[in-house]
mmCIF file of C-alpha atoms and ligand atoms in Angstrom:
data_model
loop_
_atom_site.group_PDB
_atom_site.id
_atom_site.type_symbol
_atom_site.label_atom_id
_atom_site.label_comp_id
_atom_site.label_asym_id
_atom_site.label_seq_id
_atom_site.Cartn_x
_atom_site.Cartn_y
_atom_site.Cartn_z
ATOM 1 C CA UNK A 1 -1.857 8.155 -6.810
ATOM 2 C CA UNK A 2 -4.736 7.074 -9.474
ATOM 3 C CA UNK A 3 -2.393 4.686 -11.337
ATOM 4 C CA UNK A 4 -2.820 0.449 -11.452
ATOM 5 C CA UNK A 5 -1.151 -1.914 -13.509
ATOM 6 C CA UNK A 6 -3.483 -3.273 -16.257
ATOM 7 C CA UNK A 7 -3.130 -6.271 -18.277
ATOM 8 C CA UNK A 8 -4.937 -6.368 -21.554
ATOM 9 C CA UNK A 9 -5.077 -9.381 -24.611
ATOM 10 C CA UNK A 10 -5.692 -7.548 -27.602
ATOM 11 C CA UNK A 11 -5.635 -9.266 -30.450
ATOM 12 C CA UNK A 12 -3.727 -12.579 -28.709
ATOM 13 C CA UNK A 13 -1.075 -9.631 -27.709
ATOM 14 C CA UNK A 14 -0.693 -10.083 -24.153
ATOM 15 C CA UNK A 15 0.426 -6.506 -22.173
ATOM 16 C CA UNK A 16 0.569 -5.801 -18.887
ATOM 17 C CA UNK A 17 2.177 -1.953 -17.851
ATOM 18 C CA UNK A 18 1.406 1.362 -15.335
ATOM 19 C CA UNK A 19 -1.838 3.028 -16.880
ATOM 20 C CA UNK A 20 -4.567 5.577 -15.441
ATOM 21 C CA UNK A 21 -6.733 3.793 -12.765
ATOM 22 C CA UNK A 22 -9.629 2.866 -15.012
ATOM 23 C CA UNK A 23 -13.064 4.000 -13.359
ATOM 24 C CA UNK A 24 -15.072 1.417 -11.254
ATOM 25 C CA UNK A 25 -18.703 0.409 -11.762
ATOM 26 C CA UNK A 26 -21.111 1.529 -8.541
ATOM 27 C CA UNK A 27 -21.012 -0.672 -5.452
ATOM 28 C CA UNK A 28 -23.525 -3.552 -5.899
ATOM 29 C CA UNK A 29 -25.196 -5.162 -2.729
ATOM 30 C CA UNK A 30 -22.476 -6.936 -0.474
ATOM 31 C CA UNK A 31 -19.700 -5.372 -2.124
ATOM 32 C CA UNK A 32 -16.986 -3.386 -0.814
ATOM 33 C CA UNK A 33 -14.641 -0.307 -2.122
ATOM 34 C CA UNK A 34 -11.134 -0.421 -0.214
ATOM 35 C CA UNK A 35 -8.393 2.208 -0.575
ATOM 36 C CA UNK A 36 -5.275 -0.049 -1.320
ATOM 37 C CA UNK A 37 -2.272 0.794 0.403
ATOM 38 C CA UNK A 38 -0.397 -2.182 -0.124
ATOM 39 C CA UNK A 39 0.051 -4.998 -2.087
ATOM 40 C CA UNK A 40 3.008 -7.726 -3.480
ATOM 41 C CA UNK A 41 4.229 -10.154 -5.829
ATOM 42 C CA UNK A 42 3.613 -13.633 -5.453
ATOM 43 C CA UNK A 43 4.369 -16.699 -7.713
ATOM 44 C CA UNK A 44 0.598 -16.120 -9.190
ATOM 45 C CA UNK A 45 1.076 -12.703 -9.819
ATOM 46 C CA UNK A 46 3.973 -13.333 -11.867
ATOM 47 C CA UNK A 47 2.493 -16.008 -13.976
ATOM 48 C CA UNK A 48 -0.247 -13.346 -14.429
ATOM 49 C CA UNK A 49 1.515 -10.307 -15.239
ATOM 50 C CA UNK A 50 4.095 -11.844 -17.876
ATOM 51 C CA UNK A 51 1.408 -13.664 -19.124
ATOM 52 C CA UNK A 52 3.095 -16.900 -18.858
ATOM 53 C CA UNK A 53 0.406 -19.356 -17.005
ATOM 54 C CA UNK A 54 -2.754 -18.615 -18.528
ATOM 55 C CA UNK A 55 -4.231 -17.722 -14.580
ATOM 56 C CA UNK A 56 -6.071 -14.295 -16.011
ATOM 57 C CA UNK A 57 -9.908 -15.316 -17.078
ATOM 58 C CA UNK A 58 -10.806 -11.557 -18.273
ATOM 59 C CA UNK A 59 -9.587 -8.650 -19.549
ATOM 60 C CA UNK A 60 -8.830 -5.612 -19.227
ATOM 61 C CA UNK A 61 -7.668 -7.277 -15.518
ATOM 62 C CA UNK A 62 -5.609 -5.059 -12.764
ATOM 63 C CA UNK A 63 -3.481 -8.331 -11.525
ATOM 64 C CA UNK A 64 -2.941 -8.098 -7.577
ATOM 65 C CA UNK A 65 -3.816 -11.694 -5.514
ATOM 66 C CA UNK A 66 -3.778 -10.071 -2.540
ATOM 67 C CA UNK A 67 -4.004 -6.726 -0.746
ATOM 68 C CA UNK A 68 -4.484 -4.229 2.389
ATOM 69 C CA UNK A 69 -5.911 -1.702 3.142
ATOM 70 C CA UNK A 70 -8.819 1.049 4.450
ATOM 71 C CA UNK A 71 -12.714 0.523 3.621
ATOM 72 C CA UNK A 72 -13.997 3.729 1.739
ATOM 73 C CA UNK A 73 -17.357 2.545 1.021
ATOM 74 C CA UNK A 74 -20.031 -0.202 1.775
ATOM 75 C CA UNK A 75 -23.177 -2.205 0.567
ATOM 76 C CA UNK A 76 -21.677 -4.890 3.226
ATOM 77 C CA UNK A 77 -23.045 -5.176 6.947
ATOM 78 C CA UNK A 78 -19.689 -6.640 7.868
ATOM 79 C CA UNK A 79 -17.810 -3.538 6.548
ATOM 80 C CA UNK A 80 -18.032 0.415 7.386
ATOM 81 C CA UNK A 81 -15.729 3.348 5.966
ATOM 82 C CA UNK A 82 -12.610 3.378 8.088
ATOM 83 C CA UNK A 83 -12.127 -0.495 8.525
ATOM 84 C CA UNK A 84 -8.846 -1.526 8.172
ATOM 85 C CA UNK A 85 -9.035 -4.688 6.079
ATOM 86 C CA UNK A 86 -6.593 -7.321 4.366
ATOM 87 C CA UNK A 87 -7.669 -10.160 1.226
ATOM 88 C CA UNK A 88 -6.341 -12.964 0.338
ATOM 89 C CA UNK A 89 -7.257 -15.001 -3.192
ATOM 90 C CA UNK A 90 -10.682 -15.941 -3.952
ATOM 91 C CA UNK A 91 -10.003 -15.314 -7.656
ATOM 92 C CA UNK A 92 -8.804 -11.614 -7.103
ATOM 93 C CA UNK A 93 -6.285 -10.726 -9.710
ATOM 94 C CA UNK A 94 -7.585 -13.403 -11.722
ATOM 95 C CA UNK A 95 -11.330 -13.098 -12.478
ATOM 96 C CA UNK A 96 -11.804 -9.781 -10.437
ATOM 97 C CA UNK A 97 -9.860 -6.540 -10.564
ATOM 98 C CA UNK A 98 -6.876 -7.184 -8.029
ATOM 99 C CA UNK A 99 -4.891 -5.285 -5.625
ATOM 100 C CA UNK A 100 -2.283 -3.660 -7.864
ATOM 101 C CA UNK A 101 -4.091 -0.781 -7.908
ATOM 102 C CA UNK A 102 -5.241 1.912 -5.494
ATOM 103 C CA UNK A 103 -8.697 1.015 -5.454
ATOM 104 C CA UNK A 104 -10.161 -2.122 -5.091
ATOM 105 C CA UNK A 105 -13.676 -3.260 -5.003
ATOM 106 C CA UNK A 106 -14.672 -6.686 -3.880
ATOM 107 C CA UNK A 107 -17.413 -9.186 -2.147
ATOM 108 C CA UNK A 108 -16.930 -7.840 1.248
ATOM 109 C CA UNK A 109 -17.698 -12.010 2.182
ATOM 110 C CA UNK A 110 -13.717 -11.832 0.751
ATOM 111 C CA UNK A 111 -12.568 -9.745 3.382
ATOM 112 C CA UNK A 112 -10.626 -10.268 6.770
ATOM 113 C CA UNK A 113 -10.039 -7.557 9.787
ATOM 114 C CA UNK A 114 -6.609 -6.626 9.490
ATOM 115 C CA UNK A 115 -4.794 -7.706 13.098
ATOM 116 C CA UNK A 116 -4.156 -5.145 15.453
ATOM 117 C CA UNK A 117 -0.712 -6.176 15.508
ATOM 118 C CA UNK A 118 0.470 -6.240 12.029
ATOM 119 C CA UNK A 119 0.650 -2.882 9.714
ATOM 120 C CA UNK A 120 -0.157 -2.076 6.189
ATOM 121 C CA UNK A 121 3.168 -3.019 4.682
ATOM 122 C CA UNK A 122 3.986 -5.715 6.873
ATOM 123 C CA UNK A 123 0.124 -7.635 6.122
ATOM 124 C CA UNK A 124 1.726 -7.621 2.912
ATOM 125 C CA UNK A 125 4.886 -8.763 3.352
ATOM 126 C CA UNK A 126 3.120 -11.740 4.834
ATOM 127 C CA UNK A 127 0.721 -11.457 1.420
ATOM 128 C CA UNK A 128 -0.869 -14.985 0.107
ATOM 129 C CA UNK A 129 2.592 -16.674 0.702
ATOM 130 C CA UNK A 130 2.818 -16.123 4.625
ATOM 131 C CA UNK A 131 -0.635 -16.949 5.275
ATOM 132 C CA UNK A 132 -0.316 -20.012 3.129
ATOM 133 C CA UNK A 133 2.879 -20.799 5.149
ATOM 134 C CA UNK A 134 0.843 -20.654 7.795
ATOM 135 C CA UNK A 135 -2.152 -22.717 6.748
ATOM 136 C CA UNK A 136 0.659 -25.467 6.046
ATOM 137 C CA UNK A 137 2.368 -24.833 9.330
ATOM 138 C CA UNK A 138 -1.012 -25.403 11.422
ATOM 139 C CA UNK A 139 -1.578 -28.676 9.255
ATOM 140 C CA UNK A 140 1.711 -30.000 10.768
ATOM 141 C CA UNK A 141 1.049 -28.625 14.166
ATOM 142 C CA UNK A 142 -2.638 -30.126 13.951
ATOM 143 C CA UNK A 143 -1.142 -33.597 12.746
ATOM 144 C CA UNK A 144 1.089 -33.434 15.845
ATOM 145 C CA UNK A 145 4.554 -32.167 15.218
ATOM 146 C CA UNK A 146 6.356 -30.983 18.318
ATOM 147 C CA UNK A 147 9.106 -28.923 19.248
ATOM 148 C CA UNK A 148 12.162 -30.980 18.840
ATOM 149 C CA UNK A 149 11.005 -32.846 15.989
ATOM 150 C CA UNK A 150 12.606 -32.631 12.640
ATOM 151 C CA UNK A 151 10.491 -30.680 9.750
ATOM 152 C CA UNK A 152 12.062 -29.835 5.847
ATOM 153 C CA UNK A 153 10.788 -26.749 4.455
ATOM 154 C CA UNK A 154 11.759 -26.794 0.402
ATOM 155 C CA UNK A 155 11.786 -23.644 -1.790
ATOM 156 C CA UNK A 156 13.234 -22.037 1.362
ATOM 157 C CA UNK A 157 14.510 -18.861 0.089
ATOM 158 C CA UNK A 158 11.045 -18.052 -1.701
ATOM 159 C CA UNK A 159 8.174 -16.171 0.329
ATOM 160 C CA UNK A 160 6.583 -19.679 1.677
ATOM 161 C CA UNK A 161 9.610 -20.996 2.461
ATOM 162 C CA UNK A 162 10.780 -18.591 4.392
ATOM 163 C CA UNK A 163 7.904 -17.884 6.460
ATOM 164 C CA UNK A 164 7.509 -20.997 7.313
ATOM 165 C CA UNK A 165 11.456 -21.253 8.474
ATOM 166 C CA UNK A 166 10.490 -18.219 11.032
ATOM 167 C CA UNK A 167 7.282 -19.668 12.390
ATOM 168 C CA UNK A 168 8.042 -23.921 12.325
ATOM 169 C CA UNK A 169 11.653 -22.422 14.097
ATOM 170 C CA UNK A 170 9.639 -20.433 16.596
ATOM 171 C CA UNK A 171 7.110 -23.752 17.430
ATOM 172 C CA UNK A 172 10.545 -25.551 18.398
ATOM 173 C CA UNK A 173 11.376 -27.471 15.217
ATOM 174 C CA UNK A 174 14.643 -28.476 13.940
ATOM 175 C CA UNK A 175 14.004 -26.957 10.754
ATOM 176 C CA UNK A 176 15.782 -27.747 7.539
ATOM 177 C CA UNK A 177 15.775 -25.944 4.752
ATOM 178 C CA UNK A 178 16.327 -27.166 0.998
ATOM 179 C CA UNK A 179 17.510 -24.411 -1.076
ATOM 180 C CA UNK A 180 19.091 -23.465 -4.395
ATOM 181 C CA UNK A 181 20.564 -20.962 -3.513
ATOM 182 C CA UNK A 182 23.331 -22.258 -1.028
ATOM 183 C CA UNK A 183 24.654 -18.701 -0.664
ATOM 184 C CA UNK A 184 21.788 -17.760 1.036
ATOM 185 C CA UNK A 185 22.436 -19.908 4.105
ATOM 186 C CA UNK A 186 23.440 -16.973 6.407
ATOM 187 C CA UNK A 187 20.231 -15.717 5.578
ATOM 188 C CA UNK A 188 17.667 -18.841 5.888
ATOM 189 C CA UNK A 189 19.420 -19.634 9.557
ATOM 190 C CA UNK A 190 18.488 -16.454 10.589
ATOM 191 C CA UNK A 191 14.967 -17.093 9.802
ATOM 192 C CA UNK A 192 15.517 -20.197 12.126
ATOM 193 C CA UNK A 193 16.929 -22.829 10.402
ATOM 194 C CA UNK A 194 19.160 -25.203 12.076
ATOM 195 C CA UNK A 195 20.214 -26.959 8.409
ATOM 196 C CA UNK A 196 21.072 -25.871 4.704
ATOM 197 C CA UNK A 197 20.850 -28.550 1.831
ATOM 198 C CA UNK A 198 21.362 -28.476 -1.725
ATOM 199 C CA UNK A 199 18.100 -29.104 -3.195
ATOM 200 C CA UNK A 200 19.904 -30.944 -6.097
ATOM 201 C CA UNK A 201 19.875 -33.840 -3.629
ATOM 202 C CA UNK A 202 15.657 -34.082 -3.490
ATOM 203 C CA UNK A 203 15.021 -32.800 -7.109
ATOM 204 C CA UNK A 204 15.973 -35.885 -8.945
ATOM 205 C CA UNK A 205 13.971 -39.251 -9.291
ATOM 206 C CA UNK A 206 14.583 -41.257 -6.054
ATOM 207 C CA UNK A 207 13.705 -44.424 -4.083
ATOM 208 C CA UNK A 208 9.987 -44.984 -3.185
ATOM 209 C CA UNK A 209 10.588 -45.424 0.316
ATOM 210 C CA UNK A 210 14.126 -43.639 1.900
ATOM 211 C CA UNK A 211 15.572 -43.021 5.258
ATOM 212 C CA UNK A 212 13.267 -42.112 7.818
ATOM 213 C CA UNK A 213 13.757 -38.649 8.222
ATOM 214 C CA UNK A 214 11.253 -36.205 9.012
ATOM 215 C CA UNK A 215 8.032 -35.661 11.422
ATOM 216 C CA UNK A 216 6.732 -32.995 8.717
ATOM 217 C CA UNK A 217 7.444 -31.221 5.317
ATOM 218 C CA UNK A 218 6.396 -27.623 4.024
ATOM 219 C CA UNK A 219 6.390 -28.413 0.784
ATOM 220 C CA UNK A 220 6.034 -25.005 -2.195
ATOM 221 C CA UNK A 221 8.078 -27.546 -5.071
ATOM 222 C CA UNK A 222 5.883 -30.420 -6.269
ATOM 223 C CA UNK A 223 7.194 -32.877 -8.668
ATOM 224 C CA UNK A 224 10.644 -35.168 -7.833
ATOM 225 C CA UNK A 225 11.014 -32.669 -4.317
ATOM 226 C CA UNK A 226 7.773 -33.715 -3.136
ATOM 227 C CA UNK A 227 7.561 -37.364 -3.793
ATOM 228 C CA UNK A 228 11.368 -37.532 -2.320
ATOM 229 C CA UNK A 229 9.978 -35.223 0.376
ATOM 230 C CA UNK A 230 7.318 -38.028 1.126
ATOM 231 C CA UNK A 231 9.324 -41.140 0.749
ATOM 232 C CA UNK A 232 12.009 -39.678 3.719
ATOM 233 C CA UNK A 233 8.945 -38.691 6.231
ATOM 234 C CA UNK A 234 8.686 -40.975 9.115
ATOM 235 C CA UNK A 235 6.183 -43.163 10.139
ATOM 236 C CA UNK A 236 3.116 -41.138 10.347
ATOM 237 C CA UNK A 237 3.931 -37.880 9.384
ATOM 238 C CA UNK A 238 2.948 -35.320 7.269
ATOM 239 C CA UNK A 239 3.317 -33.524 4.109
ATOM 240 C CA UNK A 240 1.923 -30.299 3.211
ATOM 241 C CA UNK A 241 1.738 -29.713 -0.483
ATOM 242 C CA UNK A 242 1.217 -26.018 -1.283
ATOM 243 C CA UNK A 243 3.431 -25.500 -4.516
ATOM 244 C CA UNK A 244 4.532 -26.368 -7.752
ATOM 245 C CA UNK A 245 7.701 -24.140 -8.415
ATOM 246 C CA UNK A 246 9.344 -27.563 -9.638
ATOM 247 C CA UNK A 247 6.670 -28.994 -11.490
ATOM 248 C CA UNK A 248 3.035 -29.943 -11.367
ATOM 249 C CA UNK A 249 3.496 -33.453 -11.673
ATOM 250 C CA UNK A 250 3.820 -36.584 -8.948
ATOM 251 C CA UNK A 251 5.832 -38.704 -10.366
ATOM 252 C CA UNK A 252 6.256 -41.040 -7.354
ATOM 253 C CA UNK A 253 4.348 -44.370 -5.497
ATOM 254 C CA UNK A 254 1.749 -44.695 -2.959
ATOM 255 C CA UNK A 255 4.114 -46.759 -0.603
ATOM 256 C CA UNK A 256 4.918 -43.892 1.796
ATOM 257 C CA UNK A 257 1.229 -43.749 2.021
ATOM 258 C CA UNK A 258 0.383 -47.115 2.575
ATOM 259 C CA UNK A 259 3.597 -48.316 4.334
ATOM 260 C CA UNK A 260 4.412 -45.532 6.783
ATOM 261 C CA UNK A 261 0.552 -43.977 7.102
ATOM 262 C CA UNK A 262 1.939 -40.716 6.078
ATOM 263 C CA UNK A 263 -0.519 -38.043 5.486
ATOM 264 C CA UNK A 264 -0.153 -35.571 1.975
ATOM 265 C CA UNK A 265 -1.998 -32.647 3.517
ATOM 266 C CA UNK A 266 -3.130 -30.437 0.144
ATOM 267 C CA UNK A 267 -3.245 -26.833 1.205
ATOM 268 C CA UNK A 268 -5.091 -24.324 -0.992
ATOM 269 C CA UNK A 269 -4.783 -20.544 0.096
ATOM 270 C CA UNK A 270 -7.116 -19.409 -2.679
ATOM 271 C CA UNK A 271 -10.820 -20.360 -1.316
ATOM 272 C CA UNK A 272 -10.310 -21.542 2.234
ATOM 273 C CA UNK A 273 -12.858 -21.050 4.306
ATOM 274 C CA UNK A 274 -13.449 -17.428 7.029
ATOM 275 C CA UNK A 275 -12.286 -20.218 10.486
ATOM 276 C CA UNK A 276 -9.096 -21.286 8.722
ATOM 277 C CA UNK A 277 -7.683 -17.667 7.430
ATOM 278 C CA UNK A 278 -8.440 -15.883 10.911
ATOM 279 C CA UNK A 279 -6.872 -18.282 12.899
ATOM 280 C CA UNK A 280 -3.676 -18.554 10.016
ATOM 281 C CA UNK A 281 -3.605 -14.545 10.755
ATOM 282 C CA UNK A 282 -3.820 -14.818 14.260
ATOM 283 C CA UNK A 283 -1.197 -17.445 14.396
ATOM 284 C CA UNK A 284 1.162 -14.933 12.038
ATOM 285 C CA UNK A 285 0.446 -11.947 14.295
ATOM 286 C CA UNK A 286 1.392 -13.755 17.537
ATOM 287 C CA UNK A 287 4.486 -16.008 16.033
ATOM 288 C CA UNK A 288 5.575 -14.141 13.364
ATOM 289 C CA UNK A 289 8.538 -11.609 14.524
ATOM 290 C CA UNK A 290 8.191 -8.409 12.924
ATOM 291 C CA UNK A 291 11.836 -7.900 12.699
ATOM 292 C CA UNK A 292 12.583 -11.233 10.899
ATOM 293 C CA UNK A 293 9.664 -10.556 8.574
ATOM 294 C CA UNK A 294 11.473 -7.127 7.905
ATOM 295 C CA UNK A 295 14.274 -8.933 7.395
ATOM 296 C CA UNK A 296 13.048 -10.962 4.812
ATOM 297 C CA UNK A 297 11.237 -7.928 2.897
ATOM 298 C CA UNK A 298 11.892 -5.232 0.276
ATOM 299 C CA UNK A 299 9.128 -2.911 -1.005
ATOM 300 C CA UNK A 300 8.711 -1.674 -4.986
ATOM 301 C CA UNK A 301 6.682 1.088 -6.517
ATOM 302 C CA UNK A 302 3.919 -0.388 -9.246
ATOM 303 C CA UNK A 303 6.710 -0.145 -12.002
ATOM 304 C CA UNK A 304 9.612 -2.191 -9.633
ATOM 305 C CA UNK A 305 6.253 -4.728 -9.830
ATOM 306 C CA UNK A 306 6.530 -5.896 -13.533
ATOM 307 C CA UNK A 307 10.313 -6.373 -13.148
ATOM 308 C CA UNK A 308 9.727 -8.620 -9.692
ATOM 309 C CA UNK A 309 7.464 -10.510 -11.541
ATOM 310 C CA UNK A 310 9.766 -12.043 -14.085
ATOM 311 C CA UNK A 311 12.442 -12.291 -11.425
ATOM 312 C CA UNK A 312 9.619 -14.159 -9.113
ATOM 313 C CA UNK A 313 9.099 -16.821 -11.738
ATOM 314 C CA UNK A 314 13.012 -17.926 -12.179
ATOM 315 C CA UNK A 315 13.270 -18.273 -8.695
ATOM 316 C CA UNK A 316 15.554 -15.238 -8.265
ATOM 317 C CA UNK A 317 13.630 -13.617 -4.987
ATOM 318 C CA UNK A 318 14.522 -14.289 -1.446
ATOM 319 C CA UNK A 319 11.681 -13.807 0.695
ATOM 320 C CA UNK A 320 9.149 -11.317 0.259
ATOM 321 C CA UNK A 321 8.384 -7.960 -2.371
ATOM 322 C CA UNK A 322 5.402 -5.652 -1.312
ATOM 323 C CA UNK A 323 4.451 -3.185 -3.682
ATOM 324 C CA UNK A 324 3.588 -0.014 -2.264
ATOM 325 C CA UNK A 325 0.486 0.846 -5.179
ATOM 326 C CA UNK A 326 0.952 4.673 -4.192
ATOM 327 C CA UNK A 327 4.589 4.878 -5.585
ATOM 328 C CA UNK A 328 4.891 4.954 -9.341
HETATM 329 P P1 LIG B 401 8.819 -17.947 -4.632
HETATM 330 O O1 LIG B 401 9.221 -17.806 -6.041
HETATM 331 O O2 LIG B 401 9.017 -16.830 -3.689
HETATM 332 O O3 LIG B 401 9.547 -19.231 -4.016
HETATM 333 C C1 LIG B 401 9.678 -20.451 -4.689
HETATM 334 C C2 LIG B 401 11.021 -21.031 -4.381
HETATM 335 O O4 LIG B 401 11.064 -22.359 -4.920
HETATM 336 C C3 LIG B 401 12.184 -20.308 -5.044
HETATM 337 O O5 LIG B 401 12.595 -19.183 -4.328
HETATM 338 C C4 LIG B 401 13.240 -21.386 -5.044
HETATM 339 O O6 LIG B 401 13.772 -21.472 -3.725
HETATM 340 C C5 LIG B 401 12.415 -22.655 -5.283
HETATM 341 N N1 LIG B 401 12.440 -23.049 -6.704
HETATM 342 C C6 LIG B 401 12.264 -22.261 -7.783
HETATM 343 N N2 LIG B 401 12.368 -22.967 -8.918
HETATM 344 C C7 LIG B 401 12.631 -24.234 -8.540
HETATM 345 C C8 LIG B 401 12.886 -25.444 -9.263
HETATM 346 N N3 LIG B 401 12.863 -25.485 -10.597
HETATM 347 N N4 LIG B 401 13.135 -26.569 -8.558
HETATM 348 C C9 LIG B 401 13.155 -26.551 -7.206
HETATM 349 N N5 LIG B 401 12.933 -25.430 -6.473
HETATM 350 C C10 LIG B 401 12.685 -24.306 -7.137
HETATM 351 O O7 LIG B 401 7.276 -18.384 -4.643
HETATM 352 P P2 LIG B 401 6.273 -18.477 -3.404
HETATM 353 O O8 LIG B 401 7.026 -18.882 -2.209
HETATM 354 O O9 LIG B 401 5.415 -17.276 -3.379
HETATM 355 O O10 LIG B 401 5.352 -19.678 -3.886
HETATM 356 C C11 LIG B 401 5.911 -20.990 -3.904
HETATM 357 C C12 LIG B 401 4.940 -21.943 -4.583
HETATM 358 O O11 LIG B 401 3.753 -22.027 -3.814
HETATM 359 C C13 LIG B 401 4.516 -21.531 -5.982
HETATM 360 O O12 LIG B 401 4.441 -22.668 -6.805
HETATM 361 C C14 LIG B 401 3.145 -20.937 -5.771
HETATM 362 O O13 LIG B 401 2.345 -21.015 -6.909
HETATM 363 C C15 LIG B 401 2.646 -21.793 -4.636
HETATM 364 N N6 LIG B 401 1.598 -21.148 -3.848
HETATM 365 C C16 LIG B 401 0.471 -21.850 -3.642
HETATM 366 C C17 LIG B 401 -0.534 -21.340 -2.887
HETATM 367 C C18 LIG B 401 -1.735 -22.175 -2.612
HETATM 368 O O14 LIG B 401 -2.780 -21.649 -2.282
HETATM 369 N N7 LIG B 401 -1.615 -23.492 -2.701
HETATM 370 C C19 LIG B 401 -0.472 -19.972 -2.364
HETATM 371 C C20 LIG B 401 0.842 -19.350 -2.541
HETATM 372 C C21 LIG B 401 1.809 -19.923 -3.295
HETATM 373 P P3 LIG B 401 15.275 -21.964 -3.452
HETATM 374 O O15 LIG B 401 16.149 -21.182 -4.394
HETATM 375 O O16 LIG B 401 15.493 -21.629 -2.008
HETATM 376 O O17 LIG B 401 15.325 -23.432 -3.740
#
């Protein structure tokens, strides 16, 4: 397979499409080339490859945030041919050729080992959104949340919502999960929810301070669904703010802050630090049940890719899409 996906602005014509892998520069010192087996569609990728979010700084840009897959050549001391590696962010698919793509080269200070426990397709199917689940999950589970306690997980049916169902379910919460798409609630209680609601009822302006309610939030909605989220969390919990597939904006009051001591934990996948993504991959590989994650998964060829992305960005995918870059 030598094809990528390649956006170009030409002219202020934006186009992204399937085009002959374009030829790569030699390695410079610390960098990496990776044979890319895998990689997916997140919420990023979308705004990147229809163009609608300005989120690509250069062009021509393969998009790709994230990607697995086998080291073919180093300048890194970290990194020999053979290694099987995954990345994560750090401006990939944005300012540096991505993982759409079968070739990739990269700062090999970007890359993690891939866990022994999780393959190709399934690092991917985890992609940016399952480790960021997870770097929200272990913010509630560092904060204190137990098994039996009551978490909310909104955007539930998307890829960080339902990861974190699965792995806040398998820690022992009660989890429940604020959807859209009500029709999905066979599907989000077998991920491990105990609860379905309408997320019509935490999308709208609401009280500054409401019914006690939850112990911790995994929040991937921002705007009105967040600052509801806070003002139901119970005395001295936490929120962990990942997302904006509402809105950007917080248009809500400090008092759950400075009433109830709750925490708003921001979580950023894109340049956390080496400690925080091993142990959110460790935490996937041991929690993480590769037949729910399966479950939750279908897998595209580079041209399926442009299609998922539009369908990504109205909130029309349940779970997770990897995109198998050797499949047209
Ligand atoms: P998905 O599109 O897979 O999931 C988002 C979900 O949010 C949708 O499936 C839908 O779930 C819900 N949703 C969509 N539109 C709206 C709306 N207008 N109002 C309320 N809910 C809505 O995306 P991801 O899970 O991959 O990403 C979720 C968010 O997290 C995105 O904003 C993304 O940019 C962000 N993100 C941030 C990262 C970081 O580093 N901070 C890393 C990864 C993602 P349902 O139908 O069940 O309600």
């Amino acid at each position: 397979m030598t094809q990528a996906l390649l956006i170009q602005k030409v002219d202020e014509q934006y186009t992204c499409g399937v085009t002959d892998m374009p030829a790569l520069p030699p390695l410079e010192a610390s960098q990496v080339r990776v044979q890319v087996s895998h990689s997916t569609i997140n919420f990023k990728d979308g705004l990147a490859i229809t163009g609608r979010s300005p989120v690509v700084r250069k062009f021509p840009m393969v998009p790709g945030i994230d990607f697995v897959g086998t080291v073919v050549e180093s300048q890194h001391p970290k990194w020999k041919a053979g290694d099987a590696v995954v990345l994560n962010g750090f401006g990939v698919g944005e300012g540096h050729w991505g993982g759409l793509a079968p070739v990739a080269q990269v700062s090999g200070d970007w890359l993690l080992a891939l866990p022994a426990g999780i393959s190709p397709q399934r690092a991917m199917a985890i992609g940016t959104a399952g480790y960021t689940a997870a770097l929200c999950v272990q913010a509630l589970l560092d904060h204190g949340v137990q098994s039996g306690d009551e978490v909310l997980v909104t955007g539930a049916s998307g890829g960080v919502g339902s990861v974190a169902i699965a792995l806040l379910a398998r820690h022992g919460a009660r989890v429940v999960a604020s959807t859209g798409k009500l029709s999905e609630e066979a599907y989000l209680k077998h991920l491990g929810a105990a609860e379905v609601v309408d997320r019509a009822a935490l999308s709208a302006p609401g009280k500054p301070l409401q019914k006690e309610r939850w112990a911790g939030v995994v929040d991937s909605v921002g705007s009105h669904t967040l600052v509801n989220a806070c003002a139901s969390t119970r005395y001295g919990g936490i929120v962990a703010a990942c997302g904006l597939a509402q809105g950007m904006d917080l248009p809500g009051s400090v008092a759950p802050f400075i009433l109830r001591g709750v925490t708003l934990a921001g979580i950023d996948s894109v340049m956390a630090p080496l400690a925080k993504r091993e142990r959110a991959w460790a935490m996937l590989e041991k929690d993480l049940s590769p037949e729910l994650l399966d479950s939750m998964t279908r897998v595209v060829g580079l041209s399926g890719a442009l299609e998922v992305a539009s369908q990504i960005l109205a909130g029309q995918i349940k779970g997770r899409v990897v995109v198998d870059v050797n499949q047209a």
